[in-house]
Coordinates of C-alpha atoms in Angstrom, one line a residue:
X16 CA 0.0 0.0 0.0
X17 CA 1.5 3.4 -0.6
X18 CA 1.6 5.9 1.4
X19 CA -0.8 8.7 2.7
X20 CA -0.5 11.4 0.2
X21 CA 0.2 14.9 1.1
X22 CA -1.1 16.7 -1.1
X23 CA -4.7 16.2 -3.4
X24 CA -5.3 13.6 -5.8
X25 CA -8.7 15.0 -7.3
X26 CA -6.2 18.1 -8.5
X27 CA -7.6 19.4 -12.0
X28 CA -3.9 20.7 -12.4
X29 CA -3.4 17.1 -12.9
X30 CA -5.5 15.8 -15.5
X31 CA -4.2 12.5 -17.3
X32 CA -3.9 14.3 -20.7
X33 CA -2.1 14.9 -23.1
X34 CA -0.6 18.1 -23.8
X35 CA -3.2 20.7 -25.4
X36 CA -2.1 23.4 -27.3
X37 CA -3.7 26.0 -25.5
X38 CA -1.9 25.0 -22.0
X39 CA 1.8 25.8 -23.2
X40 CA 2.2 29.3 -22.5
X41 CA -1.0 29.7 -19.9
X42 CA 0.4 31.2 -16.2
X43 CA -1.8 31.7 -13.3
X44 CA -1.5 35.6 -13.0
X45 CA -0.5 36.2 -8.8
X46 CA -0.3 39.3 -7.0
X47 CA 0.8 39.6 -3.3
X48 CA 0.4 36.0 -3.3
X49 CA -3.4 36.4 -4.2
X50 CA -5.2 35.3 -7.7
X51 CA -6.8 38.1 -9.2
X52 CA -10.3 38.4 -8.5
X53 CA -10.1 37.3 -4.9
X54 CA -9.1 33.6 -4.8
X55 CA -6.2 33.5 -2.5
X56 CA -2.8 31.2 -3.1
X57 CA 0.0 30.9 -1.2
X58 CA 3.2 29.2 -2.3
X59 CA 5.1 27.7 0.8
X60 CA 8.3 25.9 1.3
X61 CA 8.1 22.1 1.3
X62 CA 10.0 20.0 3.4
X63 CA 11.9 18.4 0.4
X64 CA 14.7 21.5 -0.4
X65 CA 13.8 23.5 -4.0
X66 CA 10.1 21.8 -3.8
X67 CA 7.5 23.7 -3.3
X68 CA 3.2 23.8 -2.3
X69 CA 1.2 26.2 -4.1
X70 CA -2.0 26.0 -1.8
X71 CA -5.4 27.4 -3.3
X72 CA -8.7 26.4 -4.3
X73 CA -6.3 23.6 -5.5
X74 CA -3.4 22.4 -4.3
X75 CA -0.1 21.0 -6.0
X76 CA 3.8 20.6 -5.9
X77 CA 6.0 23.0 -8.2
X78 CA 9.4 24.7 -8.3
X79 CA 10.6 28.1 -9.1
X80 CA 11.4 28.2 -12.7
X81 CA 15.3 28.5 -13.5
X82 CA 13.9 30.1 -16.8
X83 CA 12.0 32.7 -16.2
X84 CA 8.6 32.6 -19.3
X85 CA 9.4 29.0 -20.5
X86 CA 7.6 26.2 -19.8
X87 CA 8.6 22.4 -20.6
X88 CA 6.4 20.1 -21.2
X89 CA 2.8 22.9 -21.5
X90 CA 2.6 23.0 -17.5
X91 CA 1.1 25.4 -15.9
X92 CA 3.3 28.3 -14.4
X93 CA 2.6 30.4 -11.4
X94 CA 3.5 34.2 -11.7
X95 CA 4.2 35.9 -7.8
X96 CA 4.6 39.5 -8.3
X97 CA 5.6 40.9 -5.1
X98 CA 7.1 44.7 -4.7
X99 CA 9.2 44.6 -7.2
X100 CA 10.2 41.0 -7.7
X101 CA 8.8 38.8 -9.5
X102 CA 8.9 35.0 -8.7
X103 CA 7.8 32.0 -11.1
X104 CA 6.8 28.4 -10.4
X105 CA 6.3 25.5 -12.1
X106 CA 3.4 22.9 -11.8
X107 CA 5.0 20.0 -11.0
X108 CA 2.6 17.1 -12.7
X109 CA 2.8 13.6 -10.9
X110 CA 1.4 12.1 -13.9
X111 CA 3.6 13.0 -16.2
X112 CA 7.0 12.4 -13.7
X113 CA 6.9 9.8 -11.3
X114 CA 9.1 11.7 -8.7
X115 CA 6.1 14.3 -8.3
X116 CA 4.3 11.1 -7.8
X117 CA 6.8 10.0 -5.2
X118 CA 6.7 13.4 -3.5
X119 CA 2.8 13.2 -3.8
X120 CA 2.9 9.7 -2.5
X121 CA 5.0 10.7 0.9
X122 CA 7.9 10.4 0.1
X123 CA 10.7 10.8 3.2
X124 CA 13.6 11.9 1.7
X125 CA 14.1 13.0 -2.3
X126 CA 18.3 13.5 -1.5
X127 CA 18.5 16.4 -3.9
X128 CA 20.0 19.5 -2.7
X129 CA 21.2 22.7 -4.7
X130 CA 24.1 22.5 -6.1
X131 CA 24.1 18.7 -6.0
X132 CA 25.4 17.1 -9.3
X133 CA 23.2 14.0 -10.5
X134 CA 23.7 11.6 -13.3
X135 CA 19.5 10.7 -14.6
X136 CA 19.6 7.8 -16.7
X137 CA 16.1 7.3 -19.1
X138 CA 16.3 11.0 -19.2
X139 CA 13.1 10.7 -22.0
X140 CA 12.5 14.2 -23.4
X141 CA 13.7 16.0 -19.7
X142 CA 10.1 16.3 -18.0
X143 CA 11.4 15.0 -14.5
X144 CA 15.0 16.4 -15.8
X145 CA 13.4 20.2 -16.0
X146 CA 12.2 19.9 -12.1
X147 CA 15.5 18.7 -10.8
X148 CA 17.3 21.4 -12.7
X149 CA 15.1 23.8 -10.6
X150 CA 15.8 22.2 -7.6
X151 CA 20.0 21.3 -7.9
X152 CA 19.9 25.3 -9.4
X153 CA 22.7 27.0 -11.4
X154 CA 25.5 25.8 -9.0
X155 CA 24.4 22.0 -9.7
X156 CA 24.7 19.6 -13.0
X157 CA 22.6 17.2 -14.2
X158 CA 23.9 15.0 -17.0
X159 CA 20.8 13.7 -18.6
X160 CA 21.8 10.2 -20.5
X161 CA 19.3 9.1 -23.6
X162 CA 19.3 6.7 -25.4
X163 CA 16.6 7.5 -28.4
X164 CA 17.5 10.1 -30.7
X165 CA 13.6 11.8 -30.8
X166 CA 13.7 11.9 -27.1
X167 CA 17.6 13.2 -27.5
X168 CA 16.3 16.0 -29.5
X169 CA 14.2 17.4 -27.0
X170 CA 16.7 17.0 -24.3
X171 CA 19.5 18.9 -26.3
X172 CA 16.8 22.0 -27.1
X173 CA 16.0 21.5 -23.2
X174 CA 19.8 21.9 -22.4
X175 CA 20.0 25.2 -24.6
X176 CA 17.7 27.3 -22.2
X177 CA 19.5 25.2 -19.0
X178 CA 22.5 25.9 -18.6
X179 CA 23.1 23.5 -15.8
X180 CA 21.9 20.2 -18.2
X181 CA 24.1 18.2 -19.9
X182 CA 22.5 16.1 -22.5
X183 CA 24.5 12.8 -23.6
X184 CA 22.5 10.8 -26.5
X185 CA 23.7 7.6 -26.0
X186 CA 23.0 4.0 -24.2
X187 CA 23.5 3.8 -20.5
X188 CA 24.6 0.2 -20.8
X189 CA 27.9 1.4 -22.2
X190 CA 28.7 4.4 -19.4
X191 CA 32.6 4.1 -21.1
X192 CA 31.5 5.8 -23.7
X193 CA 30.0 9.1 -22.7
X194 CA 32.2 8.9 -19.0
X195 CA 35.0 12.2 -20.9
X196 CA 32.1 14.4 -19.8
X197 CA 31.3 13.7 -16.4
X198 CA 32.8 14.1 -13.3
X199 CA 31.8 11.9 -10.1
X200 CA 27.9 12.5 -9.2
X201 CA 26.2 13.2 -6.0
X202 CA 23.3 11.2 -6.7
X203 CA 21.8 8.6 -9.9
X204 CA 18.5 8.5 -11.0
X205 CA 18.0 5.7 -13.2
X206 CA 14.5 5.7 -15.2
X207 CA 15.1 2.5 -17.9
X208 CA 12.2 0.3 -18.7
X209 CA 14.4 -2.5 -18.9
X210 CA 14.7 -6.1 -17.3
X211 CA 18.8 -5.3 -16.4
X212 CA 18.0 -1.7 -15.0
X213 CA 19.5 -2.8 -12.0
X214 CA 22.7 -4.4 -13.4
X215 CA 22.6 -0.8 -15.5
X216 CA 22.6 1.5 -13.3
X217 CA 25.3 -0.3 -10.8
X218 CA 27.5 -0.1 -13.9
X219 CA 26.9 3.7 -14.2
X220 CA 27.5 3.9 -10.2
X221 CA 30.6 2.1 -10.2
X222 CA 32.0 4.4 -12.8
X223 CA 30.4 7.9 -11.3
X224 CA 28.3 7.7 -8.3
X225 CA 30.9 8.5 -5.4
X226 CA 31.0 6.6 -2.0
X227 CA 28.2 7.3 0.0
X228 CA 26.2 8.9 -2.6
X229 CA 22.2 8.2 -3.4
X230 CA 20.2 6.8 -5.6
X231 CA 17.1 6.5 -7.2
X232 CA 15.2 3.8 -9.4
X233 CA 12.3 3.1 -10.7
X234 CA 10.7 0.1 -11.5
X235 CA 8.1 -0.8 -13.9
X236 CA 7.2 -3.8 -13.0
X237 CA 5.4 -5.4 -16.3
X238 CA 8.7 -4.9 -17.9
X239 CA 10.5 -7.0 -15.3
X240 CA 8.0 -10.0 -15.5
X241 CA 4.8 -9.7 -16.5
X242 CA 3.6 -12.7 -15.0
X243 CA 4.5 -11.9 -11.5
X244 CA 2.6 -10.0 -8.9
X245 CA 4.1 -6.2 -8.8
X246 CA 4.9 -6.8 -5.2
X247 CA 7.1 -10.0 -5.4
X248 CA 9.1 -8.2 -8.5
X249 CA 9.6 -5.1 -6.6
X250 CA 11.0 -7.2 -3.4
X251 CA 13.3 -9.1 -6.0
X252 CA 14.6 -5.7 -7.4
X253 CA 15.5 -4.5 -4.0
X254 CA 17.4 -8.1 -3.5
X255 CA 19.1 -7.2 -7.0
X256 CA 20.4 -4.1 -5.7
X257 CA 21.2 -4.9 -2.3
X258 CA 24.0 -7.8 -4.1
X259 CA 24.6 -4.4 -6.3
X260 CA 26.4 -2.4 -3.1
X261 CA 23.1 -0.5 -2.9
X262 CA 21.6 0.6 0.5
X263 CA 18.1 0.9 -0.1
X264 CA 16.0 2.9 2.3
X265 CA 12.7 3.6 1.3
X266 CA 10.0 2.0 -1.2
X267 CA 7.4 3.6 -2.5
X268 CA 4.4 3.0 -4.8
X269 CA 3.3 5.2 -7.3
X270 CA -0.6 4.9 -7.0
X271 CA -2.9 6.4 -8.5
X272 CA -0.9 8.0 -11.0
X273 CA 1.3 5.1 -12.2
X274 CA 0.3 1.2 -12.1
X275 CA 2.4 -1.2 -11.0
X276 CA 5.5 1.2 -10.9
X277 CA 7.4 1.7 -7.5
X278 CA 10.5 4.0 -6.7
X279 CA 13.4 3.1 -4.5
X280 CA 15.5 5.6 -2.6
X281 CA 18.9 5.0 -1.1
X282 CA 22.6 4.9 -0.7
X283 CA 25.5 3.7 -2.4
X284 CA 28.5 1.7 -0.6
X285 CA 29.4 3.7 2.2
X286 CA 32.8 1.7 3.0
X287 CA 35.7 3.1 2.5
X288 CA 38.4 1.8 -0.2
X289 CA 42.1 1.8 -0.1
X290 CA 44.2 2.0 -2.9

């Protein structure tokens, strides 16, 4: 069972749909915090750092665009005008990135931090990728590893108005080719639909992830086995990874925004290696 979630699931923010055209540029106008015409919304601090609840008629997860004016993927963007600052957030959509899901779902710890640098495998077109980039900020790096070229397309035009994204089009079961452009990582993300994600992403960490560091994974569990309850191939997954040198601590459905997916947060060996 997942966790309680901390935030609306009703959320017409949130509609399972697909992008409409009308959506792309459309921001919620705020001033001093209020909507105009009376409706009040507040934006407050989450507990996760660089996440943040915009709390109104409707409530959701966003964070404070590193671009001021763009949006990503058509969410919807919150304008604060205080004085004379203006602030702008991004709706963070739990079905379209399963991180917001996470977050959604109660999550206890995300381990990204400004300035972090993170290495996000199954970086897709850079939906979940644009929200981290908020969060890590202009001090942090996120090298975003993809392996189709459509998707790759996207994620370079993505990296063009980010300055802290770096986009690398290639497979992330071959980390020895792309590794002349990273440095060690803070944290790895993995996001591969794939039966050997776990075998993967250890090969990524044992090249980048530094001692001590964290992960994440997700785990679709039809393409693991799609024969098997969700629950038993989750548990095996963790066993994977545990063989792997990873530490997980926390597991986490993604219900009701994703089926049969789950997310595992941890660490990476925390012993110390002579040379």
């Amino acid at each position: 069972m997942n966790k309680k979630h901390f935030l609306k699931n009703t959320n017409p923010l949130f509609e399972k749909s697909k992008k409409k055209k009308q959506d792309v540029n459309k921001i919620i106008q705020v001033s001093n915090k209020k909507f105009k015409g009376g409706s009040k919304l507040i934006i407050q601090q989450h507990r996760h750092q660089g996440v943040f609840v915009a709390r109104g008629k409707e409530d959701a997860i966003c964070t404070k665009n590193m671009v001021f004016g763009e949006s990503v993927y058509g969410e919807k963007r919150i304008l604060i005008k205080e004085k004379d600052q203006k602030s702008e957030f991004r709706i963070w959509n739990p079905f379209r990135s399963k991180l917001s899901a996470a977050i959604l779902g109660g999550i206890d710890d995300i381990y990204l931090k400004p300035g972090m640098k993170v290495l996000y495998l199954g970086a897709a077109s850079g939906t979940t990728v644009s929200h981290i980039s908020d969060i890590i900020g202009i001090d942090g790096t996120i090298y975003a590893v993809e392996f189709s070229h459509r998707s790759g397309r996207d994620l370079l035009n993505l990296a063009k108005k980010r300055q802290n994204i770096i986009p690398i089009i290639e497979d992330a079961r071959h980390p020895q080719k792309y590794r002349m452009f990273l440095t060690m990582v803070d944290l790895i993300f993995s996001d591969i639909a794939q039966p050997d994600q776990a075998r993967i992403m250890s090969i990524n960490a044992n090249h980048f992830l530094r001692s001590g560091g964290f992960f994440i994974i997700t785990i679709k569990a039809s393409c693991i086995d799609s024969t098997s309850e969700p629950s038993l191939i989750f548990s095996k997954e963790v066993q994977k990874l545990q063989k792997e040198n990873f530490k997980p601590i926390e597991q986490i459905t993604l219900e009701p925004y994703e089926r049969d997916h789950a997310m595992v947060f941890g660490k990476f060996r925390t012993q110390k290696f002579s040379n």
